[in-house]
PDB file of C-alpha atoms in Angstrom:
ATOM      1  CA  LYS Y   1     -10.972 -27.586  -5.177  1.00 69.00           C
ATOM      2  CA  ALA Y   2     -13.833 -25.170  -5.401  1.00 83.00           C
ATOM      3  CA  GLY Y   3     -12.831 -21.534  -5.305  1.00 94.00           C
ATOM      4  CA  VAL Y   4     -13.867 -18.857  -2.858  1.00 97.00           C
ATOM      5  CA  THR Y   5     -17.587 -18.236  -2.997  1.00 97.00           C
ATOM      6  CA  GLN Y   6     -19.466 -15.157  -1.923  1.00 98.00           C
ATOM      7  CA  THR Y   7     -23.171 -14.657  -1.420  1.00 97.00           C
ATOM      8  CA  PRO Y   8     -25.167 -12.828  -2.436  1.00 97.00           C
ATOM      9  CA  ARG Y   9     -23.562 -11.573  -5.635  1.00 97.00           C
ATOM     10  CA  TYR Y  10     -25.698  -8.443  -5.827  1.00 97.00           C
ATOM     11  CA  LEU Y  11     -27.567  -6.518  -3.209  1.00 96.00           C
ATOM     12  CA  ILE Y  12     -29.615  -3.335  -3.119  1.00 98.00           C
ATOM     13  CA  LYS Y  13     -30.297  -1.662   0.201  1.00 97.00           C
ATOM     14  CA  THR Y  14     -31.482   1.730   1.392  1.00 97.00           C
ATOM     15  CA  ARG Y  15     -29.729   4.122   3.725  1.00 97.00           C
ATOM     16  CA  GLY Y  16     -29.988   3.194   7.375  1.00 97.00           C
ATOM     17  CA  GLN Y  17     -30.450  -0.505   6.747  1.00 98.00           C
ATOM     18  CA  GLN Y  18     -27.923  -3.148   7.625  1.00 98.00           C
ATOM     19  CA  VAL Y  19     -26.475  -5.888   5.462  1.00 98.00           C
ATOM     20  CA  THR Y  20     -24.687  -9.192   5.963  1.00 98.00           C
ATOM     21  CA  LEU Y  21     -22.375 -10.662   3.351  1.00 98.00           C
ATOM     22  CA  SER Y  22     -21.071 -14.201   3.388  1.00 98.00           C
ATOM     23  CA  CYS Y  23     -17.815 -15.769   2.259  1.00 98.00           C
ATOM     24  CA  SER Y  24     -16.878 -19.435   2.021  1.00 98.00           C
ATOM     25  CA  PRO Y  25     -13.113 -19.945   1.702  1.00 96.00           C
ATOM     26  CA  ILE Y  26     -11.321 -22.642  -0.218  1.00 95.00           C
ATOM     27  CA  SER Y  27     -11.445 -25.907   1.692  1.00 93.00           C
ATOM     28  CA  GLY Y  28      -8.548 -26.053   4.147  1.00 90.00           C
ATOM     29  CA  HIS Y  29      -7.933 -22.313   4.142  1.00 91.00           C
ATOM     30  CA  ARG Y  30      -8.182 -20.844   7.607  1.00 91.00           C
ATOM     31  CA  SER Y  31      -7.601 -17.168   6.912  1.00 92.00           C
ATOM     32  CA  VAL Y  32     -10.241 -14.913   5.403  1.00 95.00           C
ATOM     33  CA  SER Y  33      -9.717 -11.261   4.521  1.00 95.00           C
ATOM     34  CA  TRP Y  34     -12.302  -8.722   3.441  1.00 97.00           C
ATOM     35  CA  TYR Y  35     -11.815  -5.757   1.123  1.00 98.00           C
ATOM     36  CA  GLN Y  36     -13.898  -2.879  -0.138  1.00 97.00           C
ATOM     37  CA  GLN Y  37     -13.337  -1.818  -3.737  1.00 96.00           C
ATOM     38  CA  THR Y  38     -14.592   1.513  -5.057  1.00 94.00           C
ATOM     39  CA  PRO Y  39     -13.612   3.613  -8.084  1.00 90.00           C
ATOM     40  CA  GLY Y  40     -12.556   6.451  -5.828  1.00 87.00           C
ATOM     41  CA  GLN Y  41     -10.540   4.620  -3.173  1.00 89.00           C
ATOM     42  CA  GLY Y  42      -9.502   1.454  -4.955  1.00 91.00           C
ATOM     43  CA  LEU Y  43      -9.083  -1.776  -3.021  1.00 95.00           C
ATOM     44  CA  GLN Y  44      -9.056  -1.201   0.729  1.00 96.00           C
ATOM     45  CA  PHE Y  45      -8.481  -3.750   3.471  1.00 96.00           C
ATOM     46  CA  LEU Y  46     -11.315  -4.144   5.955  1.00 97.00           C
ATOM     47  CA  PHE Y  47     -10.228  -6.967   8.277  1.00 94.00           C
ATOM     48  CA  GLU Y  48      -8.732 -10.421   8.460  1.00 93.00           C
ATOM     49  CA  TYR Y  49      -9.902 -13.438  10.422  1.00 94.00           C
ATOM     50  CA  PHE Y  50      -8.024 -16.555  11.354  1.00 91.00           C
ATOM     51  CA  SER Y  51      -9.387 -19.357  13.514  1.00 91.00           C
ATOM     52  CA  GLU Y  52     -12.424 -17.264  14.436  1.00 94.00           C
ATOM     53  CA  THR Y  53     -10.263 -14.368  15.655  1.00 93.00           C
ATOM     54  CA  GLN Y  54      -9.838 -10.992  14.040  1.00 93.00           C
ATOM     55  CA  ARG Y  55      -6.116 -10.482  13.664  1.00 91.00           C
ATOM     56  CA  ASN Y  56      -5.996  -7.181  11.841  1.00 91.00           C
ATOM     57  CA  LYS Y  57      -8.335  -4.478  10.678  1.00 93.00           C
ATOM     58  CA  GLY Y  58      -8.157  -1.566   8.320  1.00 93.00           C
ATOM     59  CA  ASN Y  59      -9.221   2.005   8.822  1.00 93.00           C
ATOM     60  CA  PHE Y  60     -12.988   1.670   8.669  1.00 96.00           C
ATOM     61  CA  PRO Y  61     -15.671   2.816  11.127  1.00 96.00           C
ATOM     62  CA  GLY Y  62     -17.184   0.471  13.673  1.00 96.00           C
ATOM     63  CA  ARG Y  63     -20.257   0.060  11.468  1.00 97.00           C
ATOM     64  CA  PHE Y  64     -18.190  -2.505   9.612  1.00 98.00           C
ATOM     65  CA  SER Y  65     -17.807  -5.736  11.511  1.00 97.00           C
ATOM     66  CA  GLY Y  66     -17.170  -9.359  10.790  1.00 97.00           C
ATOM     67  CA  ARG Y  67     -16.876 -12.781  12.223  1.00 97.00           C
ATOM     68  CA  GLN Y  68     -15.585 -16.188  11.340  1.00 97.00           C
ATOM     69  CA  PHE Y  69     -17.104 -19.521  12.155  1.00 97.00           C
ATOM     70  CA  SER Y  70     -15.417 -22.758  13.158  1.00 95.00           C
ATOM     71  CA  ASN Y  71     -15.631 -24.034   9.572  1.00 94.00           C
ATOM     72  CA  SER Y  72     -13.701 -20.904   8.452  1.00 94.00           C
ATOM     73  CA  ARG Y  73     -16.714 -19.403   6.706  1.00 97.00           C
ATOM     74  CA  SER Y  74     -16.906 -15.696   7.346  1.00 98.00           C
ATOM     75  CA  GLU Y  75     -19.510 -12.990   7.366  1.00 98.00           C
ATOM     76  CA  MET Y  76     -19.202  -9.258   7.349  1.00 98.00           C
ATOM     77  CA  ASN Y  77     -21.880  -6.884   8.498  1.00 98.00           C
ATOM     78  CA  VAL Y  78     -22.411  -3.240   7.740  1.00 98.00           C
ATOM     79  CA  SER Y  79     -24.895  -1.436   9.942  1.00 95.00           C
ATOM     80  CA  THR Y  80     -26.625   1.886   9.326  1.00 96.00           C
ATOM     81  CA  LEU Y  81     -25.748   1.896   5.655  1.00 97.00           C
ATOM     82  CA  GLU Y  82     -24.614   5.096   3.986  1.00 97.00           C
ATOM     83  CA  LEU Y  83     -24.593   5.964   0.296  1.00 97.00           C
ATOM     84  CA  GLY Y  84     -20.795   5.800   0.367  1.00 96.00           C
ATOM     85  CA  ASP Y  85     -20.905   2.145   1.333  1.00 97.00           C
ATOM     86  CA  SER Y  86     -21.882   1.289  -2.228  1.00 97.00           C
ATOM     87  CA  ALA Y  87     -19.001  -0.824  -3.424  1.00 97.00           C
ATOM     88  CA  LEU Y  88     -17.770  -4.218  -4.475  1.00 97.00           C
ATOM     89  CA  TYR Y  89     -16.902  -6.244  -1.391  1.00 98.00           C
ATOM     90  CA  LEU Y  90     -14.272  -8.886  -1.956  1.00 98.00           C
ATOM     91  CA  CYS Y  91     -13.251 -11.682   0.265  1.00 97.00           C
ATOM     92  CA  ALA Y  92     -10.015 -13.610  -0.057  1.00 96.00           C
ATOM     93  CA  SER Y  93      -8.814 -16.754   1.616  1.00 94.00           C
ATOM     94  CA  SER Y  94      -5.368 -18.125   2.211  1.00 91.00           C
ATOM     95  CA  LEU Y  95      -3.927 -21.201   3.763  1.00 84.00           C
ATOM     96  CA  TRP Y  96      -2.341 -19.717   6.841  1.00 71.00           C
ATOM     97  CA  THR Y  97      -1.264 -16.155   7.294  1.00 56.00           C
ATOM     98  CA  GLY Y  98      -3.746 -14.164   5.230  1.00 50.00           C
ATOM     99  CA  GLY Y  99      -1.035 -11.998   3.849  1.00 55.00           C
ATOM    100  CA  GLY Y 100       2.373 -13.392   3.221  1.00 64.00           C
ATOM    101  CA  GLU Y 101       0.944 -16.219   1.224  1.00 77.00           C
ATOM    102  CA  THR Y 102      -1.138 -16.137  -1.897  1.00 86.00           C
ATOM    103  CA  GLN Y 103      -4.624 -14.820  -1.389  1.00 90.00           C
ATOM    104  CA  TYR Y 104      -7.412 -16.344  -3.452  1.00 94.00           C
ATOM    105  CA  PHE Y 105     -10.184 -13.920  -4.192  1.00 96.00           C
ATOM    106  CA  GLY Y 106     -13.867 -14.493  -4.548  1.00 97.00           C
ATOM    107  CA  PRO Y 107     -16.048 -12.906  -7.234  1.00 97.00           C
ATOM    108  CA  GLY Y 108     -17.295 -10.229  -4.879  1.00 97.00           C
ATOM    109  CA  THR Y 109     -20.646  -8.949  -3.684  1.00 98.00           C
ATOM    110  CA  ARG Y 110     -21.785  -5.734  -5.329  1.00 97.00           C
ATOM    111  CA  LEU Y 111     -23.695  -3.599  -2.858  1.00 98.00           C
ATOM    112  CA  LEU Y 112     -25.755  -0.623  -3.960  1.00 98.00           C
ATOM    113  CA  VAL Y 113     -27.092   1.688  -1.280  1.00 97.00           C
ATOM    114  CA  LEU Y 114     -29.964   3.941  -2.344  1.00 97.00           C
TER     115      LEU Y 114
ATOM    116  CA  ALA V   1      -0.469   8.236   3.793  1.00 53.00           C
ATOM    117  CA  GLN V   2      -0.408   6.284   0.574  1.00 56.00           C
ATOM    118  CA  ARG V   3       2.012   3.426   0.944  1.00 89.00           C
ATOM    119  CA  VAL V   4       1.731   1.985  -2.570  1.00 96.00           C
ATOM    120  CA  THR V   5       1.757   4.199  -5.628  1.00 96.00           C
ATOM    121  CA  GLN V   6       1.057   3.137  -9.165  1.00 97.00           C
ATOM    122  CA  PRO V   7       1.569   6.372 -11.081  1.00 96.00           C
ATOM    123  CA  GLU V   8      -0.092   5.274 -14.323  1.00 95.00           C
ATOM    124  CA  LYS V   9      -3.821   4.638 -14.388  1.00 95.00           C
ATOM    125  CA  LEU V  10      -3.606   3.522 -17.987  1.00 97.00           C
ATOM    126  CA  LEU V  11      -0.805   2.082 -20.069  1.00 97.00           C
ATOM    127  CA  SER V  12      -1.373   1.477 -23.758  1.00 97.00           C
ATOM    128  CA  VAL V  13       1.132  -0.416 -25.906  1.00 97.00           C
ATOM    129  CA  PHE V  14       1.266  -2.399 -29.119  1.00 97.00           C
ATOM    130  CA  LYS V  15       1.785  -6.135 -29.276  1.00 97.00           C
ATOM    131  CA  GLY V  16       5.455  -7.015 -29.110  1.00 97.00           C
ATOM    132  CA  ALA V  17       6.467  -3.817 -27.349  1.00 98.00           C
ATOM    133  CA  PRO V  18       8.146  -3.889 -23.915  1.00 97.00           C
ATOM    134  CA  VAL V  19       5.976  -3.149 -20.927  1.00 97.00           C
ATOM    135  CA  GLU V  20       6.850  -1.681 -17.546  1.00 97.00           C
ATOM    136  CA  LEU V  21       4.176  -1.096 -14.925  1.00 98.00           C
ATOM    137  CA  LYS V  22       5.533   1.039 -12.138  1.00 97.00           C
ATOM    138  CA  CYS V  23       5.029   0.515  -8.435  1.00 97.00           C
ATOM    139  CA  ASN V  24       6.605   2.553  -5.671  1.00 96.00           C
ATOM    140  CA  TYR V  25       6.082   1.835  -2.018  1.00 95.00           C
ATOM    141  CA  SER V  26       6.667   3.469   1.305  1.00 93.00           C
ATOM    142  CA  TYR V  27       7.778   1.088   4.031  1.00 88.00           C
ATOM    143  CA  SER V  28      10.845   1.061   6.232  1.00 81.00           C
ATOM    144  CA  GLY V  29      10.996  -2.637   7.020  1.00 79.00           C
ATOM    145  CA  SER V  30      11.335  -5.696   4.808  1.00 78.00           C
ATOM    146  CA  PRO V  31       8.252  -5.642   2.616  1.00 79.00           C
ATOM    147  CA  GLU V  32       6.224  -8.462   1.226  1.00 88.00           C
ATOM    148  CA  LEU V  33       5.334  -7.277  -2.259  1.00 92.00           C
ATOM    149  CA  PHE V  34       2.993  -8.782  -4.789  1.00 94.00           C
ATOM    150  CA  TRP V  35       1.521  -8.133  -8.188  1.00 96.00           C
ATOM    151  CA  TYR V  36      -2.105  -9.156  -8.628  1.00 96.00           C
ATOM    152  CA  VAL V  37      -3.927  -9.144 -11.957  1.00 96.00           C
ATOM    153  CA  GLN V  38      -7.561  -9.041 -12.950  1.00 95.00           C
ATOM    154  CA  TYR V  39      -8.465 -10.082 -16.488  1.00 96.00           C
ATOM    155  CA  SER V  40     -11.794  -9.080 -17.946  1.00 94.00           C
ATOM    156  CA  ARG V  41     -14.682 -10.850 -16.192  1.00 92.00           C
ATOM    157  CA  GLN V  42     -12.299 -12.839 -14.004  1.00 94.00           C
ATOM    158  CA  ARG V  43     -11.364 -12.718 -10.371  1.00 95.00           C
ATOM    159  CA  LEU V  44      -8.410 -10.910  -8.951  1.00 96.00           C
ATOM    160  CA  GLN V  45      -5.522 -13.378  -8.892  1.00 95.00           C
ATOM    161  CA  LEU V  46      -1.895 -13.487  -7.927  1.00 93.00           C
ATOM    162  CA  LEU V  47       0.579 -12.846 -10.736  1.00 94.00           C
ATOM    163  CA  LEU V  48       3.817 -12.973  -8.794  1.00 91.00           C
ATOM    164  CA  ARG V  49       5.434 -12.216  -5.457  1.00 89.00           C
ATOM    165  CA  HIS V  50       8.873 -10.764  -4.900  1.00 85.00           C
ATOM    166  CA  ILE V  51      10.007 -13.476  -2.545  1.00 78.00           C
ATOM    167  CA  SER V  52       9.698 -16.204  -5.174  1.00 77.00           C
ATOM    168  CA  ARG V  53      11.729 -14.298  -7.774  1.00 74.00           C
ATOM    169  CA  GLU V  54      10.106 -16.225 -10.605  1.00 79.00           C
ATOM    170  CA  SER V  55       8.777 -15.274 -14.017  1.00 82.00           C
ATOM    171  CA  ILE V  56       5.078 -15.781 -14.618  1.00 86.00           C
ATOM    172  CA  LYS V  57       3.613 -15.436 -18.122  1.00 92.00           C
ATOM    173  CA  GLY V  58       6.841 -13.696 -19.102  1.00 92.00           C
ATOM    174  CA  PHE V  59       6.509 -11.060 -16.391  1.00 94.00           C
ATOM    175  CA  THR V  60       9.218 -10.325 -13.859  1.00 94.00           C
ATOM    176  CA  ALA V  61       9.445  -7.863 -11.012  1.00 93.00           C
ATOM    177  CA  ASP V  62      12.535  -6.844  -9.134  1.00 87.00           C
ATOM    178  CA  LEU V  63      12.467  -5.346  -5.699  1.00 89.00           C
ATOM    179  CA  ASN V  64      14.692  -2.272  -5.521  1.00 89.00           C
ATOM    180  CA  LYS V  65      14.951  -1.338  -1.862  1.00 86.00           C
ATOM    181  CA  GLY V  66      17.065   1.720  -2.605  1.00 88.00           C
ATOM    182  CA  GLU V  67      14.437   3.214  -4.864  1.00 89.00           C
ATOM    183  CA  THR V  68      11.573   1.505  -2.957  1.00 92.00           C
ATOM    184  CA  SER V  69      10.187   0.212  -6.208  1.00 94.00           C
ATOM    185  CA  PHE V  70       8.764  -3.053  -7.456  1.00 95.00           C
ATOM    186  CA  HIS V  71       8.176  -2.474 -11.144  1.00 96.00           C
ATOM    187  CA  LEU V  72       6.569  -5.174 -13.291  1.00 96.00           C
ATOM    188  CA  LYS V  73       8.200  -5.830 -16.645  1.00 96.00           C
ATOM    189  CA  LYS V  74       7.666  -7.895 -19.737  1.00 96.00           C
ATOM    190  CA  PRO V  75       9.912  -7.675 -22.789  1.00 97.00           C
ATOM    191  CA  PHE V  76       7.248  -8.420 -25.406  1.00 97.00           C
ATOM    192  CA  ALA V  77       3.613  -7.669 -24.598  1.00 97.00           C
ATOM    193  CA  GLN V  78       0.831  -9.924 -25.857  1.00 97.00           C
ATOM    194  CA  GLU V  79      -2.823  -9.044 -26.422  1.00 97.00           C
ATOM    195  CA  GLU V  80      -3.828 -11.475 -23.676  1.00 97.00           C
ATOM    196  CA  ASP V  81      -1.848  -9.383 -21.195  1.00 97.00           C
ATOM    197  CA  SER V  82      -4.544  -6.723 -21.357  1.00 98.00           C
ATOM    198  CA  ALA V  83      -5.856  -6.497 -17.792  1.00 97.00           C
ATOM    199  CA  MET V  84      -5.874  -4.483 -14.589  1.00 96.00           C
ATOM    200  CA  TYR V  85      -2.676  -4.840 -12.567  1.00 97.00           C
ATOM    201  CA  TYR V  86      -2.400  -4.121  -8.857  1.00 97.00           C
ATOM    202  CA  CYS V  87       0.743  -3.812  -6.812  1.00 97.00           C
ATOM    203  CA  ALA V  88       0.295  -4.813  -3.157  1.00 95.00           C
ATOM    204  CA  LEU V  89       2.356  -4.354  -0.007  1.00 93.00           C
ATOM    205  CA  PHE V  90       1.772  -6.648   2.941  1.00 90.00           C
ATOM    206  CA  GLU V  91       3.060  -5.136   6.172  1.00 87.00           C
ATOM    207  CA  PRO V  92       3.673  -7.557   9.054  1.00 83.00           C
ATOM    208  CA  SER V  93       1.412  -6.879  12.013  1.00 82.00           C
ATOM    209  CA  GLY V  94       0.383  -8.951  14.994  1.00 76.00           C
ATOM    210  CA  GLY V  95       1.433 -12.279  13.583  1.00 78.00           C
ATOM    211  CA  SER V  96      -0.324 -11.539  10.334  1.00 83.00           C
ATOM    212  CA  TYR V  97      -0.231  -8.795   7.720  1.00 85.00           C
ATOM    213  CA  ILE V  98      -1.988  -5.589   6.811  1.00 89.00           C
ATOM    214  CA  PRO V  99      -2.286  -5.339   3.032  1.00 91.00           C
ATOM    215  CA  THR V 100      -2.229  -2.135   1.028  1.00 94.00           C
ATOM    216  CA  PHE V 101      -3.068  -2.223  -2.652  1.00 96.00           C
ATOM    217  CA  GLY V 102      -2.183   0.372  -5.228  1.00 96.00           C
ATOM    218  CA  ARG V 103      -4.940   1.972  -7.282  1.00 95.00           C
ATOM    219  CA  GLY V 104      -4.090  -0.232 -10.219  1.00 96.00           C
ATOM    220  CA  THR V 105      -2.871   0.227 -13.776  1.00 97.00           C
ATOM    221  CA  SER V 106      -4.985  -0.756 -16.727  1.00 97.00           C
ATOM    222  CA  LEU V 107      -2.808  -2.297 -19.409  1.00 98.00           C
ATOM    223  CA  ILE V 108      -4.149  -2.347 -22.951  1.00 98.00           C
ATOM    224  CA  VAL V 109      -2.177  -4.208 -25.581  1.00 98.00           C
ATOM    225  CA  HIS V 110      -3.211  -3.337 -29.120  1.00 97.00           C
ATOM    226  CA  PRO V 111      -2.815  -5.823 -31.990  1.00 95.00           C
TER     227      PRO V 111
END
């Protein structure tokens, strides 16, 4: 099976803009989780979607949002970008629960905010 | 409050030496604990989970609820073990989980 794919792989934006990142899970996986990884804060959980519903979210401002489509593909959106949003954004899929089972990570999207 | 602590940012050993990567957690319930690993230029991937109690690539990890620890051990390190290791706690919430990852420990195994 093909692994988790994320697009785009690299992105440069300026402050105040918005950005949309995409994640395609492994075929058959219904849960998609998003993470932000930075040198200062490490790997932090953003939110998790299952069957088009957000089941859990981390401690991030409302500028960070996401959605999941009926084919389990997911997008996350960051509005009004700030310099501190520069990070590697990882998505992970799993078969069912999004947590208790193995999560399969994508390669990430590296976002640079200027 | 930090729920997963990996006290060492860097651990440097020689090939054949024992390795122990420490992980302490803060959680009052029954935790779901994992070790994830990221090799150079590869994706983050699962190494092992406490519930399976298996050995992967010679690594084992025992959950010690009394000490709230989940240390990763290997008796004889190999150069190919050099990687970034993350301990993760998955806390049950709303029919799913909220994951918390430690900051990671970079393991370097010298020849």
